[in-house]
Short mmCIF file of C-alpha atoms and ligand atoms in Angstrom, two decimals:
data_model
loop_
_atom_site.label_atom_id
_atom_site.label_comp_id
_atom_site.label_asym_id
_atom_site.label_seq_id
_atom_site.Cartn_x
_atom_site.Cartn_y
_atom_site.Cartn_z
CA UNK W 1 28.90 17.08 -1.59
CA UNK W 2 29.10 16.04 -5.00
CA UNK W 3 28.43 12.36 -3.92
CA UNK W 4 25.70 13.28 -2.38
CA UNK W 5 24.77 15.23 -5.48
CA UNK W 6 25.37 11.92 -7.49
CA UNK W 7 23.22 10.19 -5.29
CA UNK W 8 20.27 12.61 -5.33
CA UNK W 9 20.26 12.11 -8.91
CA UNK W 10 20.39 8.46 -9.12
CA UNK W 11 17.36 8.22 -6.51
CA UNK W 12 15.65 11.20 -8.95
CA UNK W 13 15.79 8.58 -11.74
CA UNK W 14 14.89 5.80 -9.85
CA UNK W 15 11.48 7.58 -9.22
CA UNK W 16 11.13 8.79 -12.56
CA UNK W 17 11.28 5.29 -13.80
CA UNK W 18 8.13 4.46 -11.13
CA UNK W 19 5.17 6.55 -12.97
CA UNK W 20 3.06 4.98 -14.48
CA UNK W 21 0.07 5.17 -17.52
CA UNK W 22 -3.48 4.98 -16.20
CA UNK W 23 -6.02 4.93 -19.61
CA UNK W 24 -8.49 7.02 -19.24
CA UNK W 25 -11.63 5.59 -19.79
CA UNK W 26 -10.01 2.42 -21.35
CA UNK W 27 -7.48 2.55 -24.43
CA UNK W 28 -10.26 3.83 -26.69
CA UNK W 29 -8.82 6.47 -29.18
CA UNK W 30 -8.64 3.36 -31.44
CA UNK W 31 -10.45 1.19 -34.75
CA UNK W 32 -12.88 -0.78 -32.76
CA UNK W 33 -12.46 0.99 -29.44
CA UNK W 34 -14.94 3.39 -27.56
CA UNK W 35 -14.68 4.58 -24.26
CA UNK W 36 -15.27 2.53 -20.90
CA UNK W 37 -15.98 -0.63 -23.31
CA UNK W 38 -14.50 -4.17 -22.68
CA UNK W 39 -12.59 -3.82 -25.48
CA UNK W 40 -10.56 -0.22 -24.24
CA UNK W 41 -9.78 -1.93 -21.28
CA UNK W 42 -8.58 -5.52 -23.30
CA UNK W 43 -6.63 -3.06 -25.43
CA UNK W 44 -5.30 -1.26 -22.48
CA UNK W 45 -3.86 -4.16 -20.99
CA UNK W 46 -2.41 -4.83 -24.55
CA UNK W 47 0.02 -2.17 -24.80
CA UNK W 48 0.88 -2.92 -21.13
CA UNK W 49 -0.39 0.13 -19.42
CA UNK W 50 -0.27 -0.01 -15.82
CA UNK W 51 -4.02 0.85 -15.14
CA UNK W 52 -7.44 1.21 -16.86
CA UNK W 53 -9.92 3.56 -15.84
CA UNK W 54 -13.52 3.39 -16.37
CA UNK W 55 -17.03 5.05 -15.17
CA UNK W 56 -19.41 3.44 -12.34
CA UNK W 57 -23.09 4.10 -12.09
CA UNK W 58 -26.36 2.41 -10.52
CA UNK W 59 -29.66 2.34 -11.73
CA UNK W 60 -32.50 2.69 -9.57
CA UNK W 61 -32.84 -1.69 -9.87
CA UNK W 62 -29.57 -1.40 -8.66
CA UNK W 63 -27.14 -2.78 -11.67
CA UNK W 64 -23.87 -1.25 -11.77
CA UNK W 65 -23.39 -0.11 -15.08
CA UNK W 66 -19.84 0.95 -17.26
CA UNK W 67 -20.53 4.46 -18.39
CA UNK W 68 -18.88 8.05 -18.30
CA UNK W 69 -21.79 10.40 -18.31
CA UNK W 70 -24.86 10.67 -16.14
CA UNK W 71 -27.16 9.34 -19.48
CA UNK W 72 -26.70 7.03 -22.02
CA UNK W 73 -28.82 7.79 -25.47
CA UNK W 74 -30.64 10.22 -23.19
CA UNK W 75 -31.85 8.19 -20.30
CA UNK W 76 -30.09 9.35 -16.83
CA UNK W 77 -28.86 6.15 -15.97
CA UNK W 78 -29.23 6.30 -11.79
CA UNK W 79 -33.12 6.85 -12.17
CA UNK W 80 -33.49 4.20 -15.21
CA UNK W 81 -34.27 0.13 -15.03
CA UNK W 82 -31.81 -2.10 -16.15
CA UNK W 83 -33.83 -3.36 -18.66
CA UNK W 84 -34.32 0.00 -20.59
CA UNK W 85 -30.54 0.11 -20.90
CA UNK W 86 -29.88 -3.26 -21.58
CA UNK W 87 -30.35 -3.74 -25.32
CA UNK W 88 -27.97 -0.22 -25.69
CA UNK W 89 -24.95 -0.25 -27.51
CA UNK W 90 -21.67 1.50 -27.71
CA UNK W 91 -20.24 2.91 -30.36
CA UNK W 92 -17.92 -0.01 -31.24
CA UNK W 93 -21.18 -1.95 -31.59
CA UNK W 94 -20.48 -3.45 -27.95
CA UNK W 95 -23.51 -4.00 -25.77
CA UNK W 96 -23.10 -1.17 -22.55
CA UNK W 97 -21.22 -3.23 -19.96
CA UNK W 98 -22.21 -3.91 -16.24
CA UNK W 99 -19.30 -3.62 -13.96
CA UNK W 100 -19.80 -7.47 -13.70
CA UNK W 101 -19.08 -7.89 -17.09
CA UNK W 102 -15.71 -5.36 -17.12
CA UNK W 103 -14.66 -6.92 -14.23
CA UNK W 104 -14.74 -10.42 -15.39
CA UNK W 105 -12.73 -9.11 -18.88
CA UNK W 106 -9.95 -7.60 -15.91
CA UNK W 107 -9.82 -11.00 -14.01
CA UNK W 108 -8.01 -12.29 -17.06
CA UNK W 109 -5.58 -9.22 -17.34
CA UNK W 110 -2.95 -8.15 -16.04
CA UNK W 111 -3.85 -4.50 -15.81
CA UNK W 112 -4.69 -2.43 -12.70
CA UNK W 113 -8.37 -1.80 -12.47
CA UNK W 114 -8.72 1.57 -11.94
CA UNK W 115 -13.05 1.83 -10.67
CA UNK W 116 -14.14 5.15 -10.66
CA UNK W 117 -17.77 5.36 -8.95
CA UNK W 118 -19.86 8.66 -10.40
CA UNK W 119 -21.47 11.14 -7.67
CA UNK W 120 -24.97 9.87 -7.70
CA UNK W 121 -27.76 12.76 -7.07
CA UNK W 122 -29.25 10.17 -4.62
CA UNK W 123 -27.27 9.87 -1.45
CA UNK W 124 -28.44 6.79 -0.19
CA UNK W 125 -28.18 5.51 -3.69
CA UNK W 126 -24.67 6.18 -3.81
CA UNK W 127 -23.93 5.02 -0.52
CA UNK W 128 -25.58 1.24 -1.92
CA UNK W 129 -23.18 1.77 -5.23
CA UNK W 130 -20.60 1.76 -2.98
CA UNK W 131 -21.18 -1.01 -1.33
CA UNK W 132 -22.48 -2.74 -4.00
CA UNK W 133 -19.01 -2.17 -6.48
CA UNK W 134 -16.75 -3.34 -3.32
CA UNK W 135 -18.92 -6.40 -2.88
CA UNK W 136 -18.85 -7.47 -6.47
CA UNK W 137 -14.71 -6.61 -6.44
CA UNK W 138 -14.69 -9.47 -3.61
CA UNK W 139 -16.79 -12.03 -5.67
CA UNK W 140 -14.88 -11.96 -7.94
CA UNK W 141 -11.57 -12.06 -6.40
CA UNK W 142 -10.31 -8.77 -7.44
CA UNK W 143 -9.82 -7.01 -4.47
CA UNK W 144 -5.93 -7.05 -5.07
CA UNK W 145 -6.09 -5.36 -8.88
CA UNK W 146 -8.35 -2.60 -7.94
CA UNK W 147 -8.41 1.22 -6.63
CA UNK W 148 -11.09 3.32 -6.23
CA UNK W 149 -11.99 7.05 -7.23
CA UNK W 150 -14.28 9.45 -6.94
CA UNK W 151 -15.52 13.28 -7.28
CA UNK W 152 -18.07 12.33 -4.42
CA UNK W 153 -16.39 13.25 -0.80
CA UNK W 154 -19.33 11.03 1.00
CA UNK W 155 -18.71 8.29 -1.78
CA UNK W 156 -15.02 8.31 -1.13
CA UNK W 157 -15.58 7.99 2.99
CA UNK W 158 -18.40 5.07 1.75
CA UNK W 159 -15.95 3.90 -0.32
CA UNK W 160 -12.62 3.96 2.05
CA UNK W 161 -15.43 1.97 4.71
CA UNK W 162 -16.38 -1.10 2.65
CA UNK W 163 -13.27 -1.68 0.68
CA UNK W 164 -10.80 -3.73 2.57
CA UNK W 165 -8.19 -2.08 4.68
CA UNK W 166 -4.94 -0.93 2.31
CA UNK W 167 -7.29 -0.30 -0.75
CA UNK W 168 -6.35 2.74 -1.94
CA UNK W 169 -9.09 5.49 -2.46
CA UNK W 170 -8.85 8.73 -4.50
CA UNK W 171 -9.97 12.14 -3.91
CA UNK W 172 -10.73 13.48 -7.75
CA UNK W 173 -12.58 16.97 -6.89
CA UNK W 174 -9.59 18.85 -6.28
CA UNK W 175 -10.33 20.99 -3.60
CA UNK W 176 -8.35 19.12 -0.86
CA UNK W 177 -5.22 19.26 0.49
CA UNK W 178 -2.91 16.15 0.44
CA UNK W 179 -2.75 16.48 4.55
CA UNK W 180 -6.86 16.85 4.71
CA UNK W 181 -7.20 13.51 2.61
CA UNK W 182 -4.69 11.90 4.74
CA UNK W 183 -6.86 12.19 8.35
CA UNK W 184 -9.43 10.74 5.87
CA UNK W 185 -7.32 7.70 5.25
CA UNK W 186 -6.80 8.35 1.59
CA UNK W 187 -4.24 7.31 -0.62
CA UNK W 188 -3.71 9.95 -2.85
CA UNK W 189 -4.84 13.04 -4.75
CA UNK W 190 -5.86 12.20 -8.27
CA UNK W 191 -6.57 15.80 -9.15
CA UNK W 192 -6.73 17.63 -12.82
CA UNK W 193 -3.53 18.61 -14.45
CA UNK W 194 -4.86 22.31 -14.22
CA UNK W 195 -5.54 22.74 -10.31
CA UNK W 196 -1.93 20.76 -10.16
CA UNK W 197 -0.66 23.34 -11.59
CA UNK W 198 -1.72 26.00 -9.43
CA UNK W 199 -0.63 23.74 -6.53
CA UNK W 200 2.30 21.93 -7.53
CA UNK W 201 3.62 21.64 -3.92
CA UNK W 202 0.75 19.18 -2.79
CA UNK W 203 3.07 16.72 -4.96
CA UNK W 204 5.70 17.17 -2.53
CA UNK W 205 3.52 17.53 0.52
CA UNK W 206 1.12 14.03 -0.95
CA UNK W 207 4.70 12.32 -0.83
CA UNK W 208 6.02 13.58 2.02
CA UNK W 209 3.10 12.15 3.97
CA UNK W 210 3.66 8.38 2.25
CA UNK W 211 0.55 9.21 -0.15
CA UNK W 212 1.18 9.14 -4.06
CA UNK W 213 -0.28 11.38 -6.75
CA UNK W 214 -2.25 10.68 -9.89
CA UNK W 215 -3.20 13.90 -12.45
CA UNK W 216 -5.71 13.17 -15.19
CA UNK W 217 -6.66 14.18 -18.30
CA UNK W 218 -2.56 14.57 -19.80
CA UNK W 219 -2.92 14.42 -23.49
CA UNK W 220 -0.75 17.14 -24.31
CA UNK W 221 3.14 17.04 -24.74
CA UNK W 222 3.81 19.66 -22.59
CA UNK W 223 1.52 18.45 -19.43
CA UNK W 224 3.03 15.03 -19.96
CA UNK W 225 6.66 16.55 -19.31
CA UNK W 226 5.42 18.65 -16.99
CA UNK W 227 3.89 15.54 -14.92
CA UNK W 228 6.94 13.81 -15.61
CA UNK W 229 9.09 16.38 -14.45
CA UNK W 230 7.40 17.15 -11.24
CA UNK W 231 7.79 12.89 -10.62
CA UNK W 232 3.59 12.18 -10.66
CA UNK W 233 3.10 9.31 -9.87
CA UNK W 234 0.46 8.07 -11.90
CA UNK W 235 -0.24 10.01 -14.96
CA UNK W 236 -4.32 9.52 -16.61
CA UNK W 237 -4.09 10.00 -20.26
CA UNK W 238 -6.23 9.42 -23.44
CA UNK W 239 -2.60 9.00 -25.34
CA UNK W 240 -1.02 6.22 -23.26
CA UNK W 241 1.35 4.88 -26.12
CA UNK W 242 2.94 8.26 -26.53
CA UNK W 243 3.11 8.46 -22.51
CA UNK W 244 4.60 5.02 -22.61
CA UNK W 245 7.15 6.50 -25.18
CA UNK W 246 7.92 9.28 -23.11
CA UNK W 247 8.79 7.00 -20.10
CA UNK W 248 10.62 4.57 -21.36
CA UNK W 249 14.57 4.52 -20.27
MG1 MG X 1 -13.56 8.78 -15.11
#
């Protein structure tokens, strides 16, 4: 018995030591940063955080653009043209990124790129972002260094059908069980650190059925050791170097 308790402790660790920092949005809480810019993800891949996250959206031209909310500078961004968005800059001074242009940056990077594609209003529109995103992962040869989430549930289903099989997809809405995303081929639940807490059995139930768990936005010390505690997998965070901190043996 108390071998067995030994070894239950030893494998305990051995997980603990497999979570990971996602950055969310890029590692922009920095001089010369700002959120879902080329430089938050360079400077996430600096401090050798295991993933990046940033924002997907297409304008009506159809250019996939880097960007967290539905505007930018007041124009809604899926019923704009490119080229009134093109000359817009963030506030580090960077020019807004296409997805082209973020994904390029990753090719040279080590980090995981962690695409998250917005709900578009437009259906159809969202179903062409979809394929669009996956298409431009493959031209550029990053099909490997990539997952996908998404609030959408149709954009996750587009998603899960033109990514290659094995790419793992993420449910972010929250309102799913681990077992109703898994007849829906998904990887994981990346869910909010405040409906985790309600359910804090789908972590057991996600692993149980070979899927992995990510919780996002963990900023705070106490729902960093509480993510850490309950073995997340991958942990989303605006404060990656304290995370990293945290994790390290
Ligand atoms: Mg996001």
């Amino acid at each position: 018995m108390r071998h067995l308790i030994m070894l239950l402790l030893v494998l305990a660790s051995v997980d603990a030591s497999a979570q990971e920092v996602i950055c969310h949005r890029g590692y922009w809480d920095r001089e010369g940063s700002a959120q879902n810019s080329i430089r938050s993800l360079v400077k996430a891949d600096s401090i050798g955080a295991w993933g990046s996250e940033f924002d997907v959206w297409m304008t009506a031209d159809g250019v996939l653009v880097v960007n967290h909310d539905e505007t930018f500078e007041g124009i809604t961004i899926e019923t704009a043209k490119w080229k009134q968005l093109k000359n817009m800059r963030l506030k580090n001074g960077e020019p807004l990124p296409k997805l082209e242009q973020m994904l390029e940056c990753g090719k040279g990077l080590k980090t995981r790129l962690i695409v998250e594609m917005k709900p578009h209003t437009n259906r159809s529109q969202e179903r062409k972002a979809a394929e669009k995103i996956v298409k431009m992962v493959k031209k550029l040869g990053l099909e490997d260094r990539v997952e996908y989430i998404t609030f959408s549930y149709q954009g996750m289903k587009d998603l899960k059908k033109y990514a290659p099989e094995g790419t793992p997809v993420y449910y972010l809405n929250g309102e799913l069980s681990p077992s109703q995303l898994a007849e829906l081929g998904m990887a994981g639940i990346d869910y909010n650190i405040g409906v985790m807490r309600e359910h804090p059995e789908w972590i057991d139930e996600a692993h149980s059925l070979g899927m992995k768990v990510n919780v996002w936005t963990v900023n705070s010390d106490r729902d960093m050791d509480w993510c850490i505690n309950y073995g997340v997998d991958f942990i989303t965070t605006n404060a990656p170097e304290k995370l990293q901190l945290k994790l390290a043996p």
